[in-house]
PDB file of C-alpha atoms in Angstrom:
ATOM      1  CA  GLY A   1      18.205  -2.854 -19.741  1.00 61.00           C
ATOM      2  CA  GLN A   2      15.309  -3.172 -16.755  1.00 75.00           C
ATOM      3  CA  ASN A   3      12.737  -0.207 -16.076  1.00 90.00           C
ATOM      4  CA  ILE A   4      10.222  -0.792 -13.170  1.00 94.00           C
ATOM      5  CA  ASP A   5       8.291   1.545 -11.945  1.00 95.00           C
ATOM      6  CA  GLN A   6       6.609   1.260  -9.267  1.00 97.00           C
ATOM      7  CA  PRO A   7       4.638   5.030  -6.280  1.00 97.00           C
ATOM      8  CA  THR A   8       7.403   5.958  -4.161  1.00 95.00           C
ATOM      9  CA  GLU A   9       4.250   5.767  -1.196  1.00 96.00           C
ATOM     10  CA  MET A  10       1.487   4.886  -0.805  1.00 97.00           C
ATOM     11  CA  THR A  11      -1.009   5.387   2.825  1.00 97.00           C
ATOM     12  CA  ALA A  12      -4.058   3.678   3.645  1.00 96.00           C
ATOM     13  CA  THR A  13      -6.991   2.146   7.146  1.00 97.00           C
ATOM     14  CA  GLU A  14      -6.711  -0.317   8.116  1.00 97.00           C
ATOM     15  CA  GLY A  15      -8.890  -2.888   7.215  1.00 97.00           C
ATOM     16  CA  ALA A  16      -9.710  -0.833   3.552  1.00 97.00           C
ATOM     17  CA  ILE A  17      -8.061  -2.607   0.325  1.00 97.00           C
ATOM     18  CA  VAL A  18      -4.244  -1.301  -1.285  1.00 97.00           C
ATOM     19  CA  GLN A  19      -3.668  -1.979  -4.833  1.00 98.00           C
ATOM     20  CA  ILE A  20      -0.305  -1.357  -6.153  1.00 98.00           C
ATOM     21  CA  ASN A  21       0.945  -0.736  -9.633  1.00 98.00           C
ATOM     22  CA  CYS A  22       4.463  -1.898 -11.641  1.00 98.00           C
ATOM     23  CA  THR A  23       4.968  -1.331 -14.491  1.00 97.00           C
ATOM     24  CA  TYR A  24       7.744  -2.736 -16.553  1.00 96.00           C
ATOM     25  CA  GLN A  25      10.072  -2.653 -19.437  1.00 93.00           C
ATOM     26  CA  THR A  26      12.363  -5.334 -19.593  1.00 85.00           C
ATOM     27  CA  SER A  27      15.091  -7.693 -22.228  1.00 82.00           C
ATOM     28  CA  GLY A  28      13.890 -11.042 -20.987  1.00 85.00           C
ATOM     29  CA  PHE A  29      10.931 -12.053 -18.679  1.00 90.00           C
ATOM     30  CA  ASN A  30      10.420 -14.507 -16.604  1.00 89.00           C
ATOM     31  CA  GLY A  31       8.621 -13.974 -14.277  1.00 93.00           C
ATOM     32  CA  LEU A  32       7.021 -11.036 -11.904  1.00 95.00           C
ATOM     33  CA  PHE A  33       6.916 -11.480  -8.419  1.00 95.00           C
ATOM     34  CA  TRP A  34       6.617  -9.356  -5.356  1.00 96.00           C
ATOM     35  CA  TYR A  35       8.022  -9.477  -1.984  1.00 94.00           C
ATOM     36  CA  GLN A  36       6.731  -7.241   1.161  1.00 96.00           C
ATOM     37  CA  GLN A  37      10.044  -5.936   3.113  1.00 93.00           C
ATOM     38  CA  HIS A  38      10.250  -3.799   6.891  1.00 93.00           C
ATOM     39  CA  ALA A  39      12.422  -1.969   6.990  1.00 88.00           C
ATOM     40  CA  GLY A  40      16.234  -3.350   8.635  1.00 85.00           C
ATOM     41  CA  GLU A  41      15.287  -6.959   7.256  1.00 89.00           C
ATOM     42  CA  ALA A  42      15.145  -9.272   4.004  1.00 87.00           C
ATOM     43  CA  PRO A  43      12.336  -9.355   1.830  1.00 90.00           C
ATOM     44  CA  THR A  44       9.842 -12.233   2.238  1.00 91.00           C
ATOM     45  CA  PHE A  45       7.770 -13.860  -0.637  1.00 89.00           C
ATOM     46  CA  LEU A  46       3.921 -12.112  -1.005  1.00 93.00           C
ATOM     47  CA  SER A  47       3.179 -13.735  -5.018  1.00 93.00           C
ATOM     48  CA  TYR A  48       4.811 -14.966  -8.145  1.00 92.00           C
ATOM     49  CA  ASN A  49       3.139 -14.479 -12.037  1.00 95.00           C
ATOM     50  CA  VAL A  50       4.412 -15.835 -15.290  1.00 93.00           C
ATOM     51  CA  LEU A  51       0.455 -16.252 -17.553  1.00 95.00           C
ATOM     52  CA  ASP A  52      -1.188 -13.280 -17.533  1.00 97.00           C
ATOM     53  CA  GLY A  53      -4.117 -13.447 -15.003  1.00 97.00           C
ATOM     54  CA  LEU A  54      -5.130 -13.222 -11.614  1.00 97.00           C
ATOM     55  CA  GLU A  55      -3.205 -15.164  -8.927  1.00 94.00           C
ATOM     56  CA  GLU A  56      -5.053 -14.894  -5.193  1.00 93.00           C
ATOM     57  CA  LYS A  57      -3.572 -16.048  -1.897  1.00 89.00           C
ATOM     58  CA  GLY A  58      -5.348 -15.071   1.055  1.00 93.00           C
ATOM     59  CA  ARG A  59      -5.312 -11.317   1.610  1.00 96.00           C
ATOM     60  CA  PHE A  60      -2.884 -10.722  -0.893  1.00 96.00           C
ATOM     61  CA  SER A  61      -3.550 -10.827  -4.961  1.00 97.00           C
ATOM     62  CA  SER A  62      -1.179  -9.926  -7.269  1.00 98.00           C
ATOM     63  CA  PHE A  63      -2.588  -9.281 -10.899  1.00 98.00           C
ATOM     64  CA  LEU A  64      -0.185  -9.942 -14.223  1.00 98.00           C
ATOM     65  CA  SER A  65      -1.108  -8.356 -17.957  1.00 97.00           C
ATOM     66  CA  ARG A  66       2.478  -9.227 -20.647  1.00 96.00           C
ATOM     67  CA  SER A  67       1.316  -7.923 -23.704  1.00 95.00           C
ATOM     68  CA  LYS A  68       1.081  -3.833 -21.360  1.00 96.00           C
ATOM     69  CA  GLY A  69       3.794  -4.836 -19.031  1.00 96.00           C
ATOM     70  CA  TYR A  70       1.719  -4.254 -16.426  1.00 97.00           C
ATOM     71  CA  SER A  71       1.210  -6.082 -12.523  1.00 98.00           C
ATOM     72  CA  TYR A  72      -0.199  -4.482  -9.146  1.00 98.00           C
ATOM     73  CA  LEU A  73      -1.156  -5.961  -5.949  1.00 98.00           C
ATOM     74  CA  LEU A  74      -4.193  -6.072  -3.755  1.00 98.00           C
ATOM     75  CA  LEU A  75      -3.644  -5.894   0.027  1.00 97.00           C
ATOM     76  CA  LYS A  76      -7.506  -6.746   1.670  1.00 97.00           C
ATOM     77  CA  GLU A  77      -8.483  -5.974   4.795  1.00 97.00           C
ATOM     78  CA  LEU A  78      -5.321  -4.283   5.494  1.00 97.00           C
ATOM     79  CA  GLN A  79      -3.692  -4.677   9.242  1.00 97.00           C
ATOM     80  CA  MET A  80      -1.827  -2.842  10.826  1.00 97.00           C
ATOM     81  CA  LYS A  81       1.072  -5.200  10.376  1.00 96.00           C
ATOM     82  CA  ASP A  82       0.944  -4.773   6.587  1.00 97.00           C
ATOM     83  CA  SER A  83       3.042  -1.446   6.427  1.00 97.00           C
ATOM     84  CA  ALA A  84       5.597  -1.882   4.773  1.00 97.00           C
ATOM     85  CA  SER A  85       7.789  -1.634   1.552  1.00 96.00           C
ATOM     86  CA  TYR A  86       6.791  -3.595  -1.374  1.00 97.00           C
ATOM     87  CA  LEU A  87       8.370  -4.351  -4.031  1.00 96.00           C
ATOM     88  CA  CYS A  88       8.484  -5.301  -7.574  1.00 97.00           C
ATOM     89  CA  ALA A  89      10.496  -7.415  -9.244  1.00 95.00           C
ATOM     90  CA  VAL A  90      10.375  -9.421 -12.985  1.00 94.00           C
ATOM     91  CA  SER A  91      12.601 -11.612 -13.182  1.00 90.00           C
ATOM     92  CA  GLY A  92      14.685 -11.648 -17.050  1.00 85.00           C
ATOM     93  CA  ASN A  93      17.261 -13.433 -18.826  1.00 75.00           C
ATOM     94  CA  ASP A  94      19.462 -15.635 -16.287  1.00 76.00           C
ATOM     95  CA  TYR A  95      17.006 -15.410 -13.553  1.00 78.00           C
ATOM     96  CA  LYS A  96      18.103 -12.344 -12.229  1.00 86.00           C
ATOM     97  CA  LEU A  97      16.110  -9.704 -10.483  1.00 90.00           C
ATOM     98  CA  SER A  98      15.082  -6.515 -11.205  1.00 91.00           C
ATOM     99  CA  PHE A  99      13.751  -4.983  -8.912  1.00 93.00           C
ATOM    100  CA  GLY A 100      11.386  -1.635  -8.384  1.00 94.00           C
ATOM    101  CA  ALA A 101      12.466   0.767  -6.086  1.00 93.00           C
ATOM    102  CA  GLY A 102       9.918  -0.503  -3.358  1.00 95.00           C
ATOM    103  CA  THR A 103       6.929   1.859  -2.466  1.00 97.00           C
ATOM    104  CA  THR A 104       5.909   2.172   0.819  1.00 96.00           C
ATOM    105  CA  VAL A 105       2.663   1.262   2.546  1.00 98.00           C
ATOM    106  CA  THR A 106       1.366   2.977   6.000  1.00 97.00           C
ATOM    107  CA  VAL A 107      -1.533   1.375   7.364  1.00 97.00           C
ATOM    108  CA  ARG A 108      -3.609   4.173  10.193  1.00 96.00           C
ATOM    109  CA  ALA A 109      -5.344   3.033  12.548  1.00 94.00           C
TER     110      ALA A 109
ATOM    111  CA  GLY B   1      11.939 -25.691   3.625  1.00 64.00           C
ATOM    112  CA  ALA B   2      13.982 -23.543   1.200  1.00 81.00           C
ATOM    113  CA  VAL B   3      15.898 -21.789   4.436  1.00 89.00           C
ATOM    114  CA  VAL B   4      18.623 -19.470   3.339  1.00 93.00           C
ATOM    115  CA  SER B   5      21.093 -17.689   6.375  1.00 95.00           C
ATOM    116  CA  GLN B   6      23.838 -15.370   6.532  1.00 96.00           C
ATOM    117  CA  HIS B   7      26.113 -14.511   8.160  1.00 97.00           C
ATOM    118  CA  PRO B   8      26.969 -12.359  10.417  1.00 97.00           C
ATOM    119  CA  SER B   9      23.882 -10.051  10.385  1.00 96.00           C
ATOM    120  CA  ARG B  10      25.788  -7.107  11.801  1.00 96.00           C
ATOM    121  CA  VAL B  11      29.243  -6.108  11.866  1.00 97.00           C
ATOM    122  CA  ILE B  12      31.107  -2.918  12.219  1.00 97.00           C
ATOM    123  CA  CYS B  13      34.643  -2.934  10.183  1.00 96.00           C
ATOM    124  CA  LYS B  14      37.267  -0.244  10.775  1.00 96.00           C
ATOM    125  CA  SER B  15      38.377   1.152   6.536  1.00 97.00           C
ATOM    126  CA  GLY B  16      40.691  -0.154   4.313  1.00 97.00           C
ATOM    127  CA  THR B  17      40.295  -3.407   6.299  1.00 97.00           C
ATOM    128  CA  SER B  18      38.069  -6.447   5.061  1.00 97.00           C
ATOM    129  CA  VAL B  19      34.709  -8.883   5.885  1.00 97.00           C
ATOM    130  CA  LYS B  20      33.687 -11.608   4.626  1.00 97.00           C
ATOM    131  CA  ILE B  21      29.956 -12.766   4.904  1.00 97.00           C
ATOM    132  CA  GLU B  22      28.296 -16.052   4.546  1.00 97.00           C
ATOM    133  CA  CYS B  23      25.751 -17.221   2.652  1.00 96.00           C
ATOM    134  CA  ARG B  24      24.580 -20.851   2.954  1.00 95.00           C
ATOM    135  CA  SER B  25      21.070 -22.342   1.932  1.00 92.00           C
ATOM    136  CA  LEU B  26      20.740 -24.930   4.610  1.00 92.00           C
ATOM    137  CA  ASP B  27      17.890 -27.598   2.942  1.00 87.00           C
ATOM    138  CA  PHE B  28      17.998 -27.262  -0.312  1.00 87.00           C
ATOM    139  CA  GLN B  29      21.494 -27.378  -3.303  1.00 88.00           C
ATOM    140  CA  ALA B  30      22.042 -24.003  -4.372  1.00 87.00           C
ATOM    141  CA  THR B  31      23.560 -24.072  -8.042  1.00 85.00           C
ATOM    142  CA  THR B  32      22.652 -19.730  -8.269  1.00 90.00           C
ATOM    143  CA  MET B  33      23.569 -17.617  -5.471  1.00 93.00           C
ATOM    144  CA  PHE B  34      22.249 -14.033  -6.222  1.00 94.00           C
ATOM    145  CA  TRP B  35      24.712 -10.796  -4.137  1.00 96.00           C
ATOM    146  CA  TYR B  36      22.459  -8.227  -3.196  1.00 96.00           C
ATOM    147  CA  ARG B  37      23.071  -4.738  -2.260  1.00 96.00           C
ATOM    148  CA  GLN B  38      20.553  -2.266  -0.715  1.00 93.00           C
ATOM    149  CA  PHE B  39      21.955   1.615   0.648  1.00 91.00           C
ATOM    150  CA  PRO B  40      18.572   3.271   2.538  1.00 87.00           C
ATOM    151  CA  LYS B  41      15.553   3.983   1.464  1.00 83.00           C
ATOM    152  CA  GLN B  42      16.242   2.105  -1.755  1.00 87.00           C
ATOM    153  CA  SER B  43      15.883  -1.009  -3.444  1.00 87.00           C
ATOM    154  CA  LEU B  44      18.819  -4.208  -4.044  1.00 92.00           C
ATOM    155  CA  MET B  45      20.275  -4.148  -6.691  1.00 93.00           C
ATOM    156  CA  LEU B  46      21.876  -7.311  -8.464  1.00 94.00           C
ATOM    157  CA  MET B  47      25.948  -7.036  -7.816  1.00 96.00           C
ATOM    158  CA  ALA B  48      27.091 -10.801  -8.975  1.00 95.00           C
ATOM    159  CA  THR B  49      25.223 -14.032  -9.814  1.00 93.00           C
ATOM    160  CA  SER B  50      27.627 -16.729  -7.724  1.00 89.00           C
ATOM    161  CA  ASN B  51      27.391 -20.423  -9.926  1.00 86.00           C
ATOM    162  CA  GLU B  52      28.666 -22.950  -7.843  1.00 82.00           C
ATOM    163  CA  GLY B  53      32.766 -24.469  -9.444  1.00 80.00           C
ATOM    164  CA  SER B  54      32.146 -20.676 -11.922  1.00 83.00           C
ATOM    165  CA  LYS B  55      33.704 -17.749 -12.105  1.00 87.00           C
ATOM    166  CA  ALA B  56      31.097 -14.955 -10.170  1.00 92.00           C
ATOM    167  CA  THR B  57      29.405 -12.616 -12.596  1.00 93.00           C
ATOM    168  CA  TYR B  58      29.017  -8.985 -11.876  1.00 95.00           C
ATOM    169  CA  GLU B  59      27.042  -5.936 -12.772  1.00 94.00           C
ATOM    170  CA  GLN B  60      28.019  -3.715 -14.843  1.00 93.00           C
ATOM    171  CA  GLY B  61      30.237  -0.768 -12.144  1.00 93.00           C
ATOM    172  CA  VAL B  62      30.503  -3.676 -10.105  1.00 95.00           C
ATOM    173  CA  GLU B  63      34.809  -3.723  -9.062  1.00 94.00           C
ATOM    174  CA  LYS B  64      35.375  -7.612  -9.355  1.00 92.00           C
ATOM    175  CA  ASP B  65      38.562  -7.097  -7.144  1.00 94.00           C
ATOM    176  CA  LYS B  66      36.907  -5.613  -4.012  1.00 96.00           C
ATOM    177  CA  PHE B  67      33.881  -7.478  -4.075  1.00 97.00           C
ATOM    178  CA  LEU B  68      34.919 -11.155  -3.857  1.00 95.00           C
ATOM    179  CA  ILE B  69      33.079 -14.102  -4.418  1.00 94.00           C
ATOM    180  CA  ASN B  70      33.314 -18.386  -4.006  1.00 90.00           C
ATOM    181  CA  HIS B  71      31.129 -19.863  -4.472  1.00 88.00           C
ATOM    182  CA  ALA B  72      33.094 -23.173  -3.638  1.00 82.00           C
ATOM    183  CA  SER B  73      29.823 -26.122  -2.940  1.00 89.00           C
ATOM    184  CA  LEU B  74      26.596 -26.254  -3.386  1.00 89.00           C
ATOM    185  CA  THR B  75      25.252 -25.314  -0.426  1.00 92.00           C
ATOM    186  CA  LEU B  76      27.570 -21.621   1.071  1.00 93.00           C
ATOM    187  CA  SER B  77      29.007 -18.553  -0.992  1.00 94.00           C
ATOM    188  CA  THR B  78      30.664 -15.992   0.440  1.00 95.00           C
ATOM    189  CA  LEU B  79      31.849 -12.627  -0.439  1.00 97.00           C
ATOM    190  CA  THR B  80      34.344 -10.695   0.499  1.00 97.00           C
ATOM    191  CA  VAL B  81      34.991  -7.034   1.371  1.00 97.00           C
ATOM    192  CA  THR B  82      37.549  -5.984   0.286  1.00 97.00           C
ATOM    193  CA  SER B  83      40.198  -2.603   1.973  1.00 96.00           C
ATOM    194  CA  ALA B  84      36.185  -1.698   3.137  1.00 96.00           C
ATOM    195  CA  HIS B  85      35.262   2.023   3.633  1.00 96.00           C
ATOM    196  CA  PRO B  86      32.864   3.971   5.077  1.00 96.00           C
ATOM    197  CA  GLU B  87      31.366   4.173   1.675  1.00 95.00           C
ATOM    198  CA  ASP B  88      30.407   0.333   1.258  1.00 96.00           C
ATOM    199  CA  SER B  89      28.566   0.701   4.438  1.00 96.00           C
ATOM    200  CA  SER B  90      25.386  -0.682   3.529  1.00 96.00           C
ATOM    201  CA  PHE B  91      22.753  -3.901   3.752  1.00 96.00           C
ATOM    202  CA  TYR B  92      24.470  -6.910   2.209  1.00 97.00           C
ATOM    203  CA  ILE B  93      21.087  -9.484   0.580  1.00 96.00           C
ATOM    204  CA  CYS B  94      22.293 -13.244  -0.832  1.00 96.00           C
ATOM    205  CA  SER B  95      19.895 -15.901  -1.766  1.00 94.00           C
ATOM    206  CA  ALA B  96      18.906 -18.648  -3.557  1.00 92.00           C
ATOM    207  CA  ARG B  97      17.954 -21.353  -6.504  1.00 87.00           C
ATOM    208  CA  GLY B  98      17.643 -24.533  -7.246  1.00 77.00           C
ATOM    209  CA  SER B  99      17.670 -25.714 -10.682  1.00 70.00           C
ATOM    210  CA  ARG B 100      14.280 -26.455 -10.977  1.00 66.00           C
ATOM    211  CA  ASP B 101      13.190 -23.401  -8.624  1.00 67.00           C
ATOM    212  CA  TYR B 102      11.790 -20.483 -10.225  1.00 73.00           C
ATOM    213  CA  GLU B 103      11.909 -18.386  -7.190  1.00 80.00           C
ATOM    214  CA  GLN B 104      14.571 -17.065  -5.391  1.00 85.00           C
ATOM    215  CA  TYR B 105      15.212 -17.965  -1.457  1.00 89.00           C
ATOM    216  CA  PHE B 106      17.053 -14.367   1.016  1.00 92.00           C
ATOM    217  CA  GLY B 107      19.032 -14.234   2.863  1.00 94.00           C
ATOM    218  CA  PRO B 108      17.565 -12.134   6.678  1.00 93.00           C
ATOM    219  CA  GLY B 109      20.662  -9.817   4.703  1.00 95.00           C
ATOM    220  CA  THR B 110      24.270  -8.688   6.425  1.00 97.00           C
ATOM    221  CA  ARG B 111      24.401  -4.583   8.191  1.00 96.00           C
ATOM    222  CA  LEU B 112      28.038  -3.891   7.377  1.00 97.00           C
ATOM    223  CA  THR B 113      29.049  -0.696   8.967  1.00 97.00           C
ATOM    224  CA  VAL B 114      32.669  -0.170   7.998  1.00 97.00           C
ATOM    225  CA  THR B 115      34.369   3.529  10.375  1.00 96.00           C
TER     226      THR B 115
END
């Protein structure tokens, strides 16, 4: 089975940095994804990690440690439009995605 | 590239009727399509995996006779919710994966409301 944990909510100030942690226990591993989802919309792809280390993409970075079953998504220079739900998803056997419950990030002025 | 569309975006139907939702990959061939359901304030739950030309594989607890999936071509998969009930009201999202892709590309979702 799959078990993916991430915090429920986080609040931060505009311009600040927020780190969303995700821990997982899965059967089979073909990579870890981070998605952003605004209310009422489908998820949009942010990042993909399959090897250990940090992947940087503009204001967003994602880190993976396979031995620890741990990842984080780092959001820098927060903007109001970054207020959304952030989903950690693990690709297991047959490339099926198992999603965490999502972390709602609220950015305040 | 890698655009996935869904139709309709919103549908309201009466209890007992059936509703068909289409998922299309517009600019690539999707060997595999996935159907998810998302209830309010919850995460996406995988319902079934659909491979072109073969029967869909359903996740545990998902009734295959109620949620009919057809993947007739490399660009189209359909989900039919049969004899819909109010508890089937949800956000249904499809995703598609090409043969060489690790990534799944998500459609915009379909909001189903059963009255």
